[in-house]
Amino acid sequence: MNADERRELWEGLCAVEDYLGGGPKKARALPDFSAPEAPEESLGTIAAEVRACRACRLCDTRKNAVPGQGPSSPLAMVVGEGPGAEEDSSGLPFVGPAGKLLDKMLASIGLSREDNCFIANVVKCRPPLNRDPADDEREACLGYLERQIALLRPKAILCVGRVAAGALLGTADGVGRLRGAWRDFGGTPLLVTYHPSALLRDESYKRPAWEDLKLFRERL
Ligand code: URA
Ligand code: SF4
């Protein structure tokens, strides 16, 4: 609403109040119609908050926060653990070797970050030496991911790796136990699969990961 629309609404409400009051026009102090509104929630406003965020210790060692990347009305979302070295340098998610593999996995089921898939992480700043994010760091950061999911409303979420799955599902179970069946994250269907970096380390994960991708595609 702009200043003119605000003034019009105010005048209308005053007229209603005078009418209902049945008396003469009440004297009122004129409000400041130019007062700025809270910015509407968007990918951009969330990203700006993430880049300025100092809610946990990871802000002290990051080069760049990594809010996420993708279209504003995606079909699907991928959620990883947190930025690594390349992501920290570039400010973009999944751009290192694991990211290249992730892009190929997504392409095999018709998804891409350019078109129809938003890519994000549980923590938006790189943990030093790529250690697992601590409980308090994940808790401090999870609100941003929840806001992204609420805004983007993907049809399904692909959660890659044990750490991301643990953060979203509140479990210590490994991927081997969690994969292969649909889960729920706040009303959004969620599928757990192996992290692409695990696939780079161990070829034997490739077949089950492909089964998971096919299951994911069926849902979309
Ligand atoms: N691994 C992740 O979990 N996320 C990234 O963004 C990059 C690597
Ligand atoms: Fe803020 Fe998340 Fe970065 Fe911590 S990891 S400083 S909570 S954006």
CSV table of C-alpha atoms and ligand atoms in Angstrom, one decimal:
chain,number,residue,atom,x,y,z
A,1,MET,CA,0.0,0.0,0.0
A,2,ASN,CA,1.4,3.4,-0.9
A,3,ALA,CA,1.0,6.7,1.0
A,4,ASP,CA,-2.1,7.8,-1.1
A,5,GLU,CA,-3.8,4.5,-0.6
A,6,ARG,CA,-3.1,4.6,3.1
A,7,ARG,CA,-4.5,8.1,3.4
A,8,GLU,CA,-7.7,7.0,1.5
A,9,LEU,CA,-8.2,4.0,3.8
A,10,TRP,CA,-7.7,6.2,6.9
A,11,GLU,CA,-10.2,8.7,5.6
A,12,GLY,CA,-12.7,6.0,4.9
A,13,LEU,CA,-12.3,4.5,8.3
A,14,CYS,CA,-12.7,7.9,9.9
A,15,ALA,CA,-16.0,8.4,8.0
A,16,VAL,CA,-17.3,5.1,9.2
A,17,GLU,CA,-16.3,5.9,12.8
A,18,ASP,CA,-18.1,9.3,12.5
A,19,TYR,CA,-21.2,7.7,11.0
A,20,LEU,CA,-21.3,5.0,13.6
A,21,GLY,CA,-20.7,7.5,16.4
A,22,GLY,CA,-23.6,9.5,15.1
A,23,GLY,CA,-22.0,12.7,16.1
A,24,PRO,CA,-20.1,15.5,14.4
A,25,LYS,CA,-16.8,14.9,12.8
A,26,LYS,CA,-14.2,14.0,15.4
A,27,ALA,CA,-11.0,16.0,15.4
A,28,ARG,CA,-8.0,13.7,14.7
A,29,ALA,CA,-4.3,14.1,14.5
A,30,LEU,CA,-3.1,13.3,10.9
A,31,PRO,CA,-1.0,10.2,10.8
A,32,ASP,CA,2.2,10.0,8.9
A,33,PHE,CA,1.1,8.1,5.8
A,34,SER,CA,4.7,7.9,4.4
A,35,ALA,CA,5.8,5.5,7.2
A,36,PRO,CA,7.7,2.6,5.6
A,37,GLU,CA,6.1,-0.8,5.8
A,38,ALA,CA,7.9,-4.0,6.8
A,39,PRO,CA,9.3,-5.4,3.5
A,40,GLU,CA,7.3,-8.2,2.1
A,41,GLU,CA,8.8,-11.7,2.6
A,42,SER,CA,10.8,-12.7,-0.6
A,43,LEU,CA,13.8,-14.8,-1.5
A,44,GLY,CA,15.7,-11.5,-1.6
A,45,THR,CA,14.7,-10.3,1.8
A,46,ILE,CA,15.6,-13.7,3.4
A,47,ALA,CA,18.9,-13.7,1.5
A,48,ALA,CA,19.7,-10.2,2.7
A,49,GLU,CA,19.0,-11.2,6.3
A,50,VAL,CA,21.2,-14.3,5.9
A,51,ARG,CA,24.1,-12.2,4.6
A,52,ALA,CA,23.9,-9.8,7.5
A,53,CYS,CA,23.2,-12.6,10.1
A,54,ARG,CA,25.4,-12.9,13.2
A,55,ALA,CA,23.2,-15.3,15.1
A,56,CYS,CA,25.9,-18.0,15.6
A,57,ARG,CA,29.7,-18.3,15.7
A,58,LEU,CA,29.9,-19.4,12.0
A,59,CYS,CA,29.6,-15.7,11.0
A,60,ASP,CA,33.1,-15.1,12.4
A,61,THR,CA,34.8,-17.4,10.0
A,62,ARG,CA,32.7,-17.2,6.8
A,63,LYS,CA,33.8,-15.3,3.7
A,64,ASN,CA,30.3,-15.3,2.3
A,65,ALA,CA,27.0,-16.6,3.6
A,66,VAL,CA,25.2,-18.9,1.2
A,67,PRO,CA,21.5,-18.2,1.3
A,68,GLY,CA,20.5,-20.6,-1.6
A,69,GLN,CA,20.0,-20.5,-5.3
A,70,GLY,CA,17.1,-21.2,-7.7
A,71,PRO,CA,13.8,-19.9,-9.1
A,72,SER,CA,11.1,-18.2,-7.0
A,73,SER,CA,8.5,-20.8,-7.7
A,74,PRO,CA,10.4,-24.1,-7.9
A,75,LEU,CA,8.9,-27.6,-8.3
A,76,ALA,CA,11.4,-29.1,-5.9
A,77,MET,CA,14.0,-28.2,-3.3
A,78,VAL,CA,17.3,-29.8,-2.4
A,79,VAL,CA,18.6,-29.3,1.1
A,80,GLY,CA,22.2,-30.0,1.9
A,81,GLU,CA,24.3,-29.7,5.1
A,82,GLY,CA,26.2,-26.5,4.7
A,83,PRO,CA,28.7,-24.6,2.5
A,84,GLY,CA,32.1,-26.0,1.8
A,85,ALA,CA,35.2,-24.0,0.7
A,86,GLU,CA,34.0,-23.2,-2.9
A,87,GLU,CA,30.6,-22.3,-1.7
A,88,ASP,CA,32.1,-20.0,1.0
A,89,SER,CA,34.2,-18.3,-1.7
A,90,SER,CA,31.4,-17.9,-4.2
A,91,GLY,CA,28.4,-17.4,-2.0
A,92,LEU,CA,26.6,-20.1,-4.1
A,93,PRO,CA,25.4,-23.5,-2.9
A,94,PHE,CA,26.8,-26.8,-4.3
A,95,VAL,CA,29.4,-25.4,-6.7
A,96,GLY,CA,32.3,-27.7,-5.8
A,97,PRO,CA,32.8,-31.3,-7.0
A,98,ALA,CA,29.8,-32.6,-5.0
A,99,GLY,CA,27.8,-29.8,-6.5
A,100,LYS,CA,28.7,-30.7,-10.1
A,101,LEU,CA,27.5,-34.3,-9.4
A,102,LEU,CA,24.4,-33.0,-7.7
A,103,ASP,CA,23.6,-31.0,-10.9
A,104,LYS,CA,24.0,-34.2,-13.0
A,105,MET,CA,21.8,-36.2,-10.6
A,106,LEU,CA,19.1,-33.5,-10.8
A,107,ALA,CA,19.4,-33.2,-14.6
A,108,SER,CA,18.7,-36.9,-14.9
A,109,ILE,CA,15.2,-36.3,-13.4
A,110,GLY,CA,14.5,-33.1,-15.3
A,111,LEU,CA,15.5,-30.7,-12.5
A,112,SER,CA,17.9,-27.8,-12.5
A,113,ARG,CA,18.7,-24.8,-10.3
A,114,GLU,CA,18.2,-22.5,-13.4
A,115,ASP,CA,14.7,-23.7,-14.0
A,116,ASN,CA,12.7,-25.6,-11.4
A,117,CYS,CA,14.8,-26.6,-8.3
A,118,PHE,CA,15.9,-24.4,-5.4
A,119,ILE,CA,19.1,-25.5,-3.7
A,120,ALA,CA,19.7,-24.6,0.0
A,121,ASN,CA,21.5,-25.8,3.1
A,122,VAL,CA,20.7,-26.4,6.7
A,123,VAL,CA,23.4,-23.9,7.8
A,124,LYS,CA,24.1,-20.9,5.6
A,125,CYS,CA,27.7,-20.3,6.7
A,126,ARG,CA,30.6,-22.7,6.3
A,127,PRO,CA,31.7,-24.6,9.4
A,128,PRO,CA,35.5,-24.3,9.8
A,129,LEU,CA,37.4,-27.3,8.2
A,130,ASN,CA,34.0,-28.6,7.0
A,131,ARG,CA,33.2,-30.0,10.5
A,132,ASP,CA,29.6,-30.9,11.2
A,133,PRO,CA,27.5,-27.9,12.2
A,134,ALA,CA,26.9,-27.9,16.0
A,135,ASP,CA,23.4,-28.3,17.5
A,136,ASP,CA,23.2,-24.6,18.4
A,137,GLU,CA,24.4,-23.5,15.0
A,138,ARG,CA,21.7,-25.6,13.3
A,139,GLU,CA,19.1,-24.2,15.7
A,140,ALA,CA,20.2,-20.7,15.1
A,141,CYS,CA,19.9,-21.1,11.3
A,142,LEU,CA,17.0,-23.4,10.7
A,143,GLY,CA,14.5,-20.5,10.7
A,144,TYR,CA,15.9,-19.2,7.4
A,145,LEU,CA,15.4,-22.6,5.7
A,146,GLU,CA,11.8,-22.9,7.2
A,147,ARG,CA,11.0,-19.5,5.8
A,148,GLN,CA,12.4,-20.4,2.4
A,149,ILE,CA,10.3,-23.6,2.4
A,150,ALA,CA,7.1,-21.7,3.5
A,151,LEU,CA,7.7,-19.1,0.8
A,152,LEU,CA,8.7,-21.4,-2.1
A,153,ARG,CA,6.2,-24.2,-1.3
A,154,PRO,CA,8.0,-26.9,-3.2
A,155,LYS,CA,6.1,-30.1,-4.1
A,156,ALA,CA,8.8,-32.2,-2.5
A,157,ILE,CA,12.2,-31.8,-0.7
A,158,LEU,CA,15.2,-33.9,-1.5
A,159,CYS,CA,17.4,-34.0,1.6
A,160,VAL,CA,21.0,-35.1,1.0
A,161,GLY,CA,23.1,-36.7,3.6
A,162,ARG,CA,22.9,-37.7,7.3
A,163,VAL,CA,23.5,-34.2,8.7
A,164,ALA,CA,20.7,-32.5,6.8
A,165,ALA,CA,18.4,-35.4,7.4
A,166,GLY,CA,19.2,-35.3,11.2
A,167,ALA,CA,18.5,-31.5,11.2
A,168,LEU,CA,15.2,-31.8,9.4
A,169,LEU,CA,13.8,-35.0,10.8
A,170,GLY,CA,15.3,-34.8,14.3
A,171,THR,CA,16.8,-38.2,14.1
A,172,ALA,CA,20.3,-39.7,14.6
A,173,ASP,CA,19.5,-42.4,12.1
A,174,GLY,CA,21.8,-42.8,9.1
A,175,VAL,CA,20.8,-42.4,5.4
A,176,GLY,CA,20.7,-46.2,5.0
A,177,ARG,CA,17.8,-46.3,7.4
A,178,LEU,CA,16.0,-43.1,6.3
A,179,ARG,CA,16.2,-43.4,2.5
A,180,GLY,CA,13.8,-45.1,0.2
A,181,ALA,CA,10.5,-43.9,1.9
A,182,TRP,CA,8.7,-40.6,2.0
A,183,ARG,CA,9.0,-38.5,5.1
A,184,ASP,CA,7.3,-35.3,6.1
A,185,PHE,CA,8.8,-31.9,6.9
A,186,GLY,CA,6.1,-29.6,8.2
A,187,GLY,CA,3.6,-30.8,5.6
A,188,THR,CA,6.0,-31.0,2.7
A,189,PRO,CA,6.9,-34.5,1.4
A,190,LEU,CA,10.6,-35.1,2.0
A,191,LEU,CA,12.9,-37.9,0.7
A,192,VAL,CA,16.3,-38.6,2.1
A,193,THR,CA,19.2,-39.8,0.0
A,194,TYR,CA,22.9,-40.0,0.0
A,195,HIS,CA,25.0,-36.8,-0.2
A,196,PRO,CA,26.7,-36.5,-3.6
A,197,SER,CA,30.1,-36.4,-1.8
A,198,ALA,CA,29.3,-39.8,-0.4
A,199,LEU,CA,28.7,-41.0,-3.9
A,200,LEU,CA,32.1,-39.6,-5.0
A,201,ARG,CA,33.7,-41.6,-2.2
A,202,ASP,CA,31.8,-44.8,-2.6
A,203,GLU,CA,30.5,-46.1,-5.9
A,204,SER,CA,28.2,-48.6,-4.1
A,205,TYR,CA,25.8,-45.8,-3.1
A,206,LYS,CA,25.1,-44.9,-6.7
A,207,ARG,CA,22.4,-47.6,-7.3
A,208,PRO,CA,20.3,-46.8,-4.2
A,209,ALA,CA,20.7,-43.1,-4.9
A,210,TRP,CA,19.4,-43.6,-8.4
A,211,GLU,CA,16.4,-45.5,-7.0
A,212,ASP,CA,15.7,-42.6,-4.7
A,213,LEU,CA,15.9,-40.1,-7.6
A,214,LYS,CA,13.3,-42.2,-9.5
A,215,LEU,CA,11.0,-42.2,-6.5
A,216,PHE,CA,11.5,-38.4,-6.2
A,217,ARG,CA,10.7,-37.9,-9.9
A,218,GLU,CA,7.4,-39.9,-9.6
A,219,ARG,CA,6.2,-37.5,-6.9
A,220,LEU,CA,6.7,-34.4,-9.1
B,1,URA,N1,27.8,-29.8,0.5
B,1,URA,C1,26.7,-29.3,1.1
B,1,URA,O1,26.0,-30.0,1.8
B,1,URA,N2,26.2,-28.1,0.7
B,1,URA,C2,26.9,-27.4,-0.2
B,1,URA,O2,26.4,-26.3,-0.5
B,1,URA,C3,28.1,-27.9,-0.8
B,1,URA,C4,28.5,-29.1,-0.4
B,2,SF4,FE1,23.4,-16.8,10.8
B,2,SF4,FE2,23.0,-19.3,9.9
B,2,SF4,FE3,25.3,-18.0,9.3
B,2,SF4,FE4,24.8,-18.8,11.8
B,2,SF4,S1,25.1,-20.1,10.0
B,2,SF4,S2,25.6,-16.8,11.2
B,2,SF4,S3,22.6,-18.6,12.0
B,2,SF4,S4,23.2,-17.4,8.7
